[in-house]
Short mmCIF file of C-alpha atoms and ligand atoms in Angstrom, two decimals:
data_model
loop_
_atom_site.label_atom_id
_atom_site.label_comp_id
_atom_site.label_asym_id
_atom_site.label_seq_id
_atom_site.Cartn_x
_atom_site.Cartn_y
_atom_site.Cartn_z
CA MET A 1418 -264.52 -127.80 68.41
CA THR A 1419 -264.04 -131.27 66.84
CA ASN A 1420 -262.63 -132.64 64.16
CA ASN A 1421 -264.66 -132.64 61.63
CA ASP A 1422 -265.10 -128.34 62.35
CA THR A 1423 -260.83 -127.57 62.46
CA ASN A 1424 -261.08 -124.21 61.30
CA ASP A 1425 -259.97 -123.15 57.54
CA ALA A 1426 -259.17 -119.72 58.32
CA MET A 1427 -255.63 -122.15 60.97
CA THR A 1428 -255.60 -124.56 57.68
CA LYS A 1429 -252.74 -123.62 55.45
CA GLN A 1430 -253.95 -126.77 52.60
CA THR A 1431 -256.35 -129.37 53.05
CA LEU A 1432 -255.09 -132.30 51.72
CA LEU A 1433 -256.67 -135.36 50.83
CA ILE A 1434 -255.55 -138.83 51.35
CA THR A 1435 -257.78 -141.96 49.12
CA GLY A 1436 -257.07 -145.89 51.19
CA GLY A 1437 -255.87 -143.83 54.99
CA ALA A 1438 -256.92 -147.06 56.34
CA GLY A 1439 -255.18 -149.04 54.72
CA PHE A 1440 -251.84 -150.46 55.62
CA ILE A 1441 -249.57 -148.19 53.91
CA GLY A 1442 -252.79 -145.44 53.52
CA SER A 1443 -252.84 -145.43 57.16
CA HIS A 1444 -248.85 -144.82 57.90
CA VAL A 1445 -249.17 -141.21 55.77
CA VAL A 1446 -252.28 -140.14 56.61
CA ARG A 1447 -250.46 -140.86 60.69
CA LEU A 1448 -247.31 -138.76 59.56
CA LEU A 1449 -249.28 -135.00 57.75
CA VAL A 1450 -251.30 -135.69 60.54
CA TYR A 1451 -248.27 -135.38 62.43
CA LYS A 1452 -245.89 -133.71 60.87
CA TYR A 1453 -247.50 -130.61 59.79
CA PRO A 1454 -250.56 -129.88 62.43
CA ASP A 1455 -251.73 -126.92 60.53
CA TYR A 1456 -252.63 -128.96 57.41
CA ARG A 1457 -256.44 -130.81 57.56
CA ILE A 1458 -255.72 -134.08 56.67
CA VAL A 1459 -258.99 -135.95 55.13
CA ASN A 1460 -258.99 -139.55 54.24
CA LEU A 1461 -261.53 -140.96 52.44
CA ASP A 1462 -261.87 -144.45 51.71
CA ALA A 1463 -264.46 -146.82 51.79
CA LEU A 1464 -263.99 -149.55 54.41
CA THR A 1465 -263.01 -152.49 51.40
CA TYR A 1466 -262.34 -155.76 53.79
CA ALA A 1467 -258.16 -153.65 53.62
CA GLY A 1468 -260.06 -151.23 55.79
CA ASN A 1469 -259.80 -150.67 58.86
CA LEU A 1470 -259.40 -147.44 61.43
CA GLU A 1471 -258.47 -149.31 64.52
CA ASN A 1472 -255.12 -148.76 61.67
CA LEU A 1473 -255.41 -144.73 62.94
CA ARG A 1474 -256.54 -145.24 66.37
CA ASP A 1475 -253.97 -142.83 67.70
CA VAL A 1476 -254.86 -140.19 64.87
CA GLU A 1477 -259.14 -140.02 65.22
CA HIS A 1478 -259.07 -137.03 67.60
CA ALA A 1479 -257.12 -134.97 65.86
CA PRO A 1480 -258.31 -131.71 65.58
CA ASN A 1481 -256.44 -132.30 61.27
CA TYR A 1482 -257.98 -134.81 61.00
CA VAL A 1483 -261.52 -135.55 59.36
CA PHE A 1484 -262.23 -139.89 58.28
CA GLU A 1485 -265.13 -139.29 55.43
CA ARG A 1486 -266.53 -143.05 54.22
CA ALA A 1487 -266.74 -143.06 50.11
CA ASP A 1488 -266.58 -145.74 47.80
CA ILE A 1489 -264.05 -143.36 44.08
CA THR A 1490 -265.73 -145.90 42.05
CA SER A 1491 -269.33 -142.97 42.80
CA PRO A 1492 -268.57 -139.85 40.58
CA ASP A 1493 -270.86 -138.15 42.42
CA GLU A 1494 -269.84 -139.19 46.44
CA ILE A 1495 -266.93 -138.62 44.96
CA LYS A 1496 -267.31 -134.89 43.68
CA ALA A 1497 -269.45 -134.11 46.93
CA LEU A 1498 -266.11 -134.56 48.39
CA PHE A 1499 -264.15 -132.32 46.23
CA GLU A 1500 -266.76 -129.64 46.05
CA LYS A 1501 -266.80 -129.65 50.03
CA TYR A 1502 -263.19 -129.89 51.12
CA ARG A 1503 -261.64 -128.27 47.91
CA PRO A 1504 -258.73 -130.31 48.88
CA ASP A 1505 -255.20 -128.01 47.95
CA GLY A 1506 -253.48 -132.04 46.99
CA VAL A 1507 -254.79 -135.65 46.38
CA ILE A 1508 -252.94 -138.81 47.67
CA HIS A 1509 -254.00 -141.36 46.05
CA LEU A 1510 -253.58 -144.96 47.25
CA ALA A 1511 -257.50 -146.80 47.24
CA ALA A 1512 -256.85 -149.88 45.65
CA GLU A 1513 -257.61 -153.21 45.29
CA SER A 1514 -253.66 -153.86 45.87
CA HIS A 1515 -253.82 -158.17 46.40
CA VAL A 1516 -252.29 -160.33 43.10
CA ASP A 1517 -253.91 -163.52 43.70
CA ARG A 1518 -257.43 -161.59 44.46
CA SER A 1519 -256.57 -160.19 41.13
CA ILE A 1520 -256.82 -163.30 39.34
CA ALA A 1521 -260.13 -164.55 40.95
CA ASN A 1522 -261.36 -161.84 40.66
CA PRO A 1523 -259.99 -158.58 38.14
CA LEU A 1524 -262.56 -156.96 36.76
CA ALA A 1525 -262.53 -155.77 40.55
CA PHE A 1526 -260.13 -153.22 39.99
CA VAL A 1527 -260.47 -152.16 36.91
CA GLU A 1528 -263.95 -150.79 38.72
CA THR A 1529 -261.66 -149.10 42.05
CA ASN A 1530 -258.30 -148.95 40.25
CA VAL A 1531 -259.38 -147.98 36.81
CA MET A 1532 -262.62 -146.50 37.12
CA GLY A 1533 -262.06 -145.23 40.39
CA THR A 1534 -258.20 -143.18 39.58
CA VAL A 1535 -259.84 -142.27 36.44
CA ASN A 1536 -263.39 -140.69 38.48
CA LEU A 1537 -260.63 -138.79 41.08
CA LEU A 1538 -258.65 -137.56 38.27
CA ASN A 1539 -262.50 -135.93 37.13
CA ALA A 1540 -262.85 -134.45 40.63
CA ALA A 1541 -259.65 -132.71 40.52
CA ARG A 1542 -259.90 -131.29 37.36
CA ASN A 1543 -263.11 -130.26 37.56
CA ILE A 1544 -262.70 -128.04 40.80
CA TRP A 1545 -258.65 -126.66 39.71
CA LYS A 1546 -259.83 -125.84 36.83
CA ASP A 1547 -259.94 -122.29 37.31
CA ASP A 1548 -256.68 -122.32 38.69
CA ALA A 1549 -254.32 -124.82 39.15
CA GLY A 1550 -251.54 -123.21 40.93
CA GLY A 1551 -249.36 -124.83 44.06
CA LYS A 1552 -252.27 -128.08 42.56
CA ARG A 1553 -251.82 -131.78 42.82
CA PHE A 1554 -252.05 -135.10 42.65
CA TYR A 1555 -249.96 -137.45 43.67
CA HIS A 1556 -250.73 -141.14 42.27
CA VAL A 1557 -249.16 -143.62 43.99
CA SER A 1558 -248.10 -146.87 42.47
CA THR A 1559 -246.37 -149.93 41.94
CA ASP A 1560 -243.14 -151.82 40.37
CA GLU A 1561 -245.40 -154.31 39.33
CA VAL A 1562 -246.42 -152.37 35.81
CA TYR A 1563 -242.54 -152.63 34.40
CA GLY A 1564 -242.86 -156.37 34.87
CA SER A 1565 -240.41 -159.27 35.63
CA LEU A 1566 -237.33 -159.23 35.86
CA GLY A 1567 -234.19 -161.82 34.99
CA GLU A 1568 -231.69 -162.72 37.62
CA GLU A 1569 -229.98 -159.32 36.75
CA GLY A 1570 -230.85 -155.98 36.37
CA LEU A 1571 -233.12 -153.04 37.57
CA PHE A 1572 -236.34 -150.84 36.94
CA THR A 1573 -235.50 -147.20 36.16
CA GLU A 1574 -237.66 -144.50 35.97
CA GLU A 1575 -237.75 -145.35 31.62
CA THR A 1576 -238.49 -149.65 31.92
CA ARG A 1577 -241.20 -150.35 29.71
CA TYR A 1578 -243.99 -150.94 31.58
CA ASP A 1579 -245.23 -154.20 30.90
CA PRO A 1580 -247.18 -155.67 33.25
CA ARG A 1581 -248.64 -159.20 33.90
CA SER A 1582 -251.56 -159.63 36.65
CA PRO A 1583 -254.65 -157.87 36.32
CA TYR A 1584 -252.94 -156.40 39.14
CA SER A 1585 -250.27 -154.97 37.47
CA ALA A 1586 -252.60 -154.57 34.45
CA SER A 1587 -255.04 -152.23 36.86
CA LYS A 1588 -252.37 -150.21 38.17
CA ALA A 1589 -250.74 -149.59 34.95
CA ALA A 1590 -253.94 -148.65 33.18
CA SER A 1591 -254.63 -146.21 36.18
CA ASP A 1592 -250.66 -144.41 35.82
CA HIS A 1593 -251.77 -144.29 32.29
CA PHE A 1594 -254.36 -141.96 32.93
CA VAL A 1595 -252.54 -140.44 35.32
CA ARG A 1596 -249.93 -139.05 32.93
CA ALA A 1597 -252.52 -138.27 30.30
CA TYR A 1598 -254.67 -136.21 32.36
CA PHE A 1599 -250.45 -134.03 32.91
CA HIS A 1600 -250.54 -133.91 29.46
CA THR A 1601 -253.82 -133.60 28.11
CA TYR A 1602 -255.39 -131.11 30.81
CA ASP A 1603 -252.15 -129.34 32.19
CA LEU A 1604 -253.30 -131.52 35.96
CA PRO A 1605 -250.11 -130.86 38.58
CA VAL A 1606 -249.68 -134.66 38.77
CA VAL A 1607 -246.92 -137.28 40.51
CA LEU A 1608 -246.15 -140.34 40.13
CA SER A 1609 -244.19 -142.47 42.08
CA ASN A 1610 -243.45 -146.96 41.23
CA CYS A 1611 -242.67 -148.47 44.76
CA SER A 1612 -240.94 -151.77 45.53
CA ASN A 1613 -243.01 -154.59 48.78
CA ASN A 1614 -244.05 -153.09 51.35
CA TYR A 1615 -244.07 -154.59 54.50
CA GLY A 1616 -244.22 -153.64 58.24
CA PRO A 1617 -247.14 -153.22 61.24
CA ASN A 1618 -251.34 -153.11 60.02
CA HIS A 1619 -250.23 -155.72 57.29
CA PHE A 1620 -253.38 -157.53 55.70
CA PRO A 1621 -252.33 -160.83 56.24
CA GLU A 1622 -253.24 -162.02 53.03
CA LYS A 1623 -249.52 -161.04 52.15
CA LEU A 1624 -246.39 -163.62 52.14
CA ILE A 1625 -244.33 -161.71 55.67
CA PRO A 1626 -247.85 -160.68 58.03
CA LEU A 1627 -249.03 -164.22 56.41
CA ILE A 1628 -246.10 -166.60 57.80
CA ILE A 1629 -245.69 -164.86 61.28
CA ASN A 1630 -249.35 -165.54 60.98
CA ASN A 1631 -249.61 -169.01 60.81
CA ILE A 1632 -245.91 -168.92 62.99
CA LYS A 1633 -248.12 -168.18 66.14
CA GLN A 1634 -250.33 -171.04 64.53
CA ASP A 1635 -248.67 -173.60 64.41
CA LYS A 1636 -250.54 -173.65 60.56
CA PRO A 1637 -247.99 -174.85 57.27
CA LEU A 1638 -246.68 -171.73 56.15
CA PRO A 1639 -247.29 -172.28 51.81
CA VAL A 1640 -243.78 -171.05 49.41
CA TYR A 1641 -245.11 -170.75 46.29
CA GLY A 1642 -243.35 -172.73 43.37
CA ASP A 1643 -239.54 -173.18 44.12
CA GLY A 1644 -239.22 -170.15 46.19
CA LYS A 1645 -237.50 -169.12 44.32
CA TYR A 1646 -238.73 -165.93 43.71
CA THR A 1647 -237.19 -162.20 44.24
CA ARG A 1648 -238.79 -158.65 46.01
CA ASP A 1649 -237.07 -156.65 47.58
CA TRP A 1650 -238.79 -155.35 50.96
CA LEU A 1651 -239.91 -151.43 51.94
CA TRP A 1652 -240.26 -150.50 55.59
CA VAL A 1653 -243.81 -149.62 54.60
CA LYS A 1654 -242.97 -146.39 57.62
CA ASP A 1655 -240.26 -145.10 54.58
CA HIS A 1656 -242.65 -145.70 52.18
CA ALA A 1657 -244.61 -143.20 53.72
CA SER A 1658 -241.62 -141.17 54.23
CA ALA A 1659 -240.69 -141.17 50.31
CA ILE A 1660 -244.31 -139.78 49.71
CA ASP A 1661 -244.25 -137.26 51.71
CA THR A 1662 -240.93 -135.76 50.26
CA ILE A 1663 -242.10 -136.62 46.62
CA PHE A 1664 -245.19 -134.24 47.23
CA HIS A 1665 -244.26 -131.82 48.36
CA LYS A 1666 -241.21 -131.18 46.43
CA GLY A 1667 -240.98 -133.99 43.57
CA ARG A 1668 -241.81 -132.14 40.01
CA THR A 1669 -244.25 -132.20 38.29
CA GLY A 1670 -245.22 -134.73 35.67
CA GLU A 1671 -242.38 -136.63 37.55
CA THR A 1672 -242.06 -140.03 37.97
CA TYR A 1673 -239.66 -141.24 41.37
CA ASN A 1674 -238.66 -144.83 41.65
CA ILE A 1675 -239.00 -146.07 45.46
CA GLY A 1676 -237.19 -149.12 47.04
CA GLY A 1677 -235.22 -150.08 50.06
CA ASN A 1678 -232.09 -152.03 48.24
CA ASN A 1679 -233.06 -154.66 50.08
CA GLU A 1680 -233.57 -158.19 47.92
CA TRP A 1681 -235.10 -161.44 48.75
CA LYS A 1682 -236.15 -164.59 47.82
CA ASN A 1683 -238.71 -165.85 49.43
CA ILE A 1684 -237.40 -168.81 50.53
CA ASP A 1685 -234.39 -166.76 52.32
CA LEU A 1686 -237.40 -164.94 53.10
CA VAL A 1687 -239.07 -166.54 54.94
CA GLU A 1688 -236.78 -169.15 56.94
CA LYS A 1689 -234.58 -165.60 57.99
CA LEU A 1690 -238.64 -164.83 59.69
CA CYS A 1691 -239.26 -168.14 60.62
CA ASP A 1692 -235.27 -167.92 62.87
CA ILE A 1693 -237.25 -164.39 64.52
CA MET A 1694 -240.00 -166.40 65.44
CA ASP A 1695 -238.67 -168.88 67.11
CA GLU A 1696 -236.13 -166.30 68.95
CA LEU A 1697 -239.35 -164.30 69.63
CA LEU A 1698 -241.31 -167.08 70.61
CA GLY A 1699 -238.78 -168.92 72.79
CA LYS A 1700 -239.02 -171.82 70.66
CA PRO A 1701 -236.20 -174.37 69.95
CA ALA A 1702 -234.59 -173.27 66.66
CA GLY A 1703 -235.12 -174.54 63.89
CA ALA A 1704 -239.59 -175.36 65.23
CA SER A 1705 -240.55 -173.08 62.15
CA ARG A 1706 -239.05 -173.88 59.80
CA ARG A 1707 -240.52 -177.20 59.69
CA LEU A 1708 -243.83 -176.29 58.85
CA ILE A 1709 -242.50 -174.59 55.34
CA THR A 1710 -245.04 -176.02 52.46
CA PHE A 1711 -243.92 -175.68 48.22
CA VAL A 1712 -247.32 -175.68 47.10
CA LYS A 1713 -248.33 -175.23 43.74
CA ASP A 1714 -247.53 -171.84 41.64
CA ARG A 1715 -249.55 -168.54 41.61
CA PRO A 1716 -250.40 -168.34 37.78
CA GLY A 1717 -248.20 -166.36 36.14
CA HIS A 1718 -245.85 -165.67 39.35
CA ASP A 1719 -243.48 -162.27 37.81
CA ARG A 1720 -239.68 -164.17 38.61
CA ARG A 1721 -237.87 -161.09 40.81
CA TYR A 1722 -238.67 -157.30 41.22
CA ALA A 1723 -235.67 -154.34 41.52
CA ILE A 1724 -235.70 -150.74 41.97
CA ASP A 1725 -233.71 -148.61 40.48
CA ALA A 1726 -234.28 -145.47 43.29
CA SER A 1727 -231.20 -143.77 42.50
CA LYS A 1728 -233.18 -140.62 40.73
CA LEU A 1729 -234.80 -140.10 44.29
CA LYS A 1730 -231.44 -140.01 46.56
CA THR A 1731 -230.02 -137.91 43.75
CA GLU A 1732 -232.91 -135.84 42.70
CA LEU A 1733 -234.58 -135.20 45.80
CA GLY A 1734 -232.36 -137.12 49.14
CA TRP A 1735 -234.21 -139.40 50.07
CA GLU A 1736 -233.18 -142.85 51.26
CA PRO A 1737 -234.95 -145.83 53.14
CA SER A 1738 -233.54 -145.06 56.89
CA ILE A 1739 -233.61 -149.24 58.30
CA LYS A 1740 -232.09 -152.27 57.26
CA ALA A 1741 -233.37 -155.21 56.47
CA GLU A 1742 -232.98 -157.26 59.38
CA ALA A 1743 -233.97 -154.40 62.99
CA GLY A 1744 -237.42 -154.35 60.61
CA PHE A 1745 -238.34 -157.80 60.53
CA ARG A 1746 -237.59 -157.95 63.67
CA GLU A 1747 -240.12 -154.91 64.45
CA THR A 1748 -243.20 -156.56 62.18
CA ALA A 1749 -242.99 -160.09 64.22
CA GLN A 1750 -242.87 -158.16 67.79
CA TRP A 1751 -245.65 -156.09 66.27
CA TYR A 1752 -247.22 -159.00 65.39
CA LEU A 1753 -247.03 -160.61 68.51
CA ASP A 1754 -248.43 -157.29 70.25
CA ASN A 1755 -251.04 -157.08 68.35
CA ASP A 1756 -253.10 -160.33 68.34
CA ALA A 1757 -256.44 -158.14 68.62
CA TRP A 1758 -255.75 -156.47 65.87
CA LEU A 1759 -255.06 -159.65 63.64
CA GLN A 1760 -258.03 -161.14 65.30
CA HIS A 1761 -260.46 -158.23 64.17
CA VAL A 1762 -259.38 -158.10 60.95
CA VAL A 1763 -258.75 -162.39 60.49
CA SER A 1764 -262.29 -162.03 59.77
CA GLY A 1765 -264.68 -165.01 58.34
CA ALA A 1766 -264.50 -163.22 54.81
CA TYR A 1767 -261.15 -163.27 55.01
CA GLN A 1768 -261.60 -167.62 56.69
CA GLN A 1769 -263.79 -168.16 53.38
CA TYR A 1770 -261.12 -166.27 50.96
CA TYR A 1771 -257.75 -168.01 52.75
CA ASN A 1772 -259.52 -171.47 52.56
CA GLN A 1773 -260.27 -171.43 49.16
CA GLN A 1774 -256.78 -169.99 48.03
CA TYR A 1775 -254.84 -172.70 49.42
CA GLN A 1776 -257.31 -175.65 48.80
CA THR A 1777 -256.56 -174.47 45.56
CA THR A 1778 -252.66 -174.99 45.91
CA GLY A 1779 -252.92 -177.86 47.94
CA ASN A 1780 -252.31 -176.59 51.41
CA LYS A 1781 -255.06 -176.93 53.76
P1 LIG B 1248 -254.62 -151.69 51.20
O1 LIG B 1248 -255.00 -152.68 50.38
O2 LIG B 1248 -254.19 -152.21 52.30
O3 LIG B 1248 -255.31 -150.94 51.05
C1 LIG B 1248 -256.37 -150.50 50.11
C2 LIG B 1248 -257.18 -148.96 51.35
O4 LIG B 1248 -258.64 -148.77 50.66
C3 LIG B 1248 -258.57 -150.08 51.68
O5 LIG B 1248 -257.97 -148.85 53.38
C4 LIG B 1248 -259.27 -150.20 51.21
O6 LIG B 1248 -260.08 -149.97 52.18
C5 LIG B 1248 -259.16 -149.29 50.32
N1 LIG B 1248 -260.58 -149.36 49.11
C6 LIG B 1248 -260.00 -150.04 48.36
N2 LIG B 1248 -260.73 -150.05 47.26
C7 LIG B 1248 -261.64 -148.57 47.37
C8 LIG B 1248 -262.98 -147.86 47.05
N3 LIG B 1248 -262.99 -148.18 45.77
N4 LIG B 1248 -262.69 -146.14 47.39
C9 LIG B 1248 -262.44 -146.26 48.87
N5 LIG B 1248 -260.92 -146.19 49.41
C10 LIG B 1248 -261.48 -148.15 49.04
O7 LIG B 1248 -253.30 -151.47 49.86
P2 LIG B 1248 -252.45 -151.14 50.30
O8 LIG B 1248 -250.94 -152.11 50.52
O9 LIG B 1248 -251.89 -149.83 51.75
O10 LIG B 1248 -251.20 -150.40 49.25
C11 LIG B 1248 -252.04 -148.44 49.09
C12 LIG B 1248 -251.55 -148.49 48.09
O11 LIG B 1248 -249.37 -148.28 47.58
C13 LIG B 1248 -251.78 -149.25 46.82
O12 LIG B 1248 -252.99 -148.06 45.18
C14 LIG B 1248 -251.68 -150.06 45.45
O13 LIG B 1248 -251.29 -150.82 44.46
C15 LIG B 1248 -250.03 -149.12 46.50
N6 LIG B 1248 -248.61 -149.96 46.29
C16 LIG B 1248 -248.59 -150.45 47.17
C17 LIG B 1248 -247.37 -151.66 47.84
C18 LIG B 1248 -247.14 -152.62 48.65
O14 LIG B 1248 -246.07 -153.04 48.68
N7 LIG B 1248 -248.28 -152.78 49.23
C19 LIG B 1248 -245.96 -152.03 47.08
C20 LIG B 1248 -246.32 -150.82 45.77
C21 LIG B 1248 -247.14 -149.37 45.45
O1 LIG B 1249 -243.59 -154.95 43.95
C1 LIG B 1249 -245.17 -154.23 45.54
C2 LIG B 1249 -246.34 -154.77 45.46
O2 LIG B 1249 -246.68 -155.30 46.29
C3 LIG B 1249 -247.89 -154.18 45.39
O3 LIG B 1249 -247.99 -153.64 44.62
C4 LIG B 1249 -248.62 -155.05 45.85
O4 LIG B 1249 -250.13 -154.52 46.35
C5 LIG B 1249 -248.32 -156.52 47.16
O5 LIG B 1249 -249.04 -156.95 47.59
C6 LIG B 1249 -246.85 -156.48 46.85
O6 LIG B 1249 -247.22 -157.79 45.76
P1 LIG B 1249 -246.43 -159.47 45.35
O7 LIG B 1249 -247.29 -160.14 44.95
O8 LIG B 1249 -245.37 -158.95 45.61
O9 LIG B 1249 -246.81 -159.81 47.53
P2 LIG B 1249 -247.13 -160.64 48.12
O10 LIG B 1249 -247.02 -161.19 49.31
O11 LIG B 1249 -248.48 -161.20 47.21
O12 LIG B 1249 -246.01 -161.69 47.05
C7 LIG B 1249 -244.94 -161.89 47.77
C8 LIG B 1249 -243.78 -162.81 46.95
O13 LIG B 1249 -244.43 -164.24 47.89
C9 LIG B 1249 -244.99 -163.39 45.47
O14 LIG B 1249 -243.50 -163.55 44.83
C10 LIG B 1249 -245.65 -164.32 45.66
C11 LIG B 1249 -244.82 -165.23 47.30
N1 LIG B 1249 -245.98 -166.44 47.59
C12 LIG B 1249 -247.33 -164.85 48.74
C13 LIG B 1249 -247.68 -165.45 49.06
C14 LIG B 1249 -249.46 -165.12 49.95
C15 LIG B 1249 -245.91 -167.29 48.59
O15 LIG B 1249 -244.47 -168.01 48.23
N2 LIG B 1249 -246.82 -167.61 49.07
C16 LIG B 1249 -248.09 -166.87 50.37
O16 LIG B 1249 -248.15 -167.35 50.46
#
């Protein structure tokens, strides 16, 4: 039997994961494939520049795993796959996810994040119209929909939406559509809004893997503006476990914030990564810090994100498992051990993006 011939009679549930070849999606797919051998896990992904099946080499032959290359912006492709698999649950992660790219090309974010999400909602509504009992559409979203905080305060689930980049505006719009389908059509939905993730398989356009990759290559480390922008960092495998918890135990129609209780100013984080890398590479203390270069700021840059995740802890008993220092060290070591992965994703297309992004910010 190949993985495409999964025995339906033995399958309790079919879960369709969108964006399963991406950074967070691949950790979610792996967790579900191993933890629930009697589920059929269908990974639906268009394999954009950010999707990479190398992230899932260890699960590709699992009998309960299927990959389908499809584009969520195509209503026909999505409808056909929903009819083929008739999923009991959907965990929707597919998205354009990088803020800087959204500033350069907002429309791509509307197409994937808004239109793509509505296509999925329509397809789920269509196959569950006669009986939505026990079904669930889980929309994975971001804390960026809440806007920007000052020095104090935390985002709760009640914080008013105030998206300020094309990326966060597109994610906010998709969240609104998901809730609208719950209220208007009784579609059984659940949502989460999470802070910044880090860990293995993170595409090196994002801050942490970009800094690690540049240190490896002895290249300048671009820090936007004054470097005092603050993010709350969550270990990606903790995000995957929170998604598992919310998918199985969260209340229908509810939203859960997910965070790491782990706030860092960018400059402090970059210095920490420099010190960890110096140690792992056997360089003299302070060597990598000399590569830090302050560059032109991101337009509309949100000053601070911080999450109040107490609802998730109180209601569902979930908390992050890993401490920052250990997580950053494990991440840096992963990038050192997986040079082939890094070389494959840092393709010609990525080089072109990098040159454009950092030439315009004065950093070569
Ligand atoms: P990513 O960019 O690494 O991966 C996105 C995946 O979606 C890729 O595999 C890509 O091929 C796929 N995809 C893109 N467009 C598609 C399309 N049209 N059809 C089908 N597949 C498509 O993203 P990520 O960082 O893993 O984020 C996953 C989700 O989590 C996103 O919805 C993002 O908004 C959300 N999120 C991310 C973070 C974070 O820190 N990375 C934090 C909170 C929430
Ligand atoms: O908060 C959740 C969000 O976190 C997710 O929804 C997004 O998908 C994810 O990309 C991330 O968004 P950020 O914009 O916070 O992440 P990024 O890694 O791009 O940047 C983190 C911080 O570092 C931010 O303040 C900008 C800054 N930065 C980033 C880059 C790429 C730099 O100073 N230099 C850089 O070169």
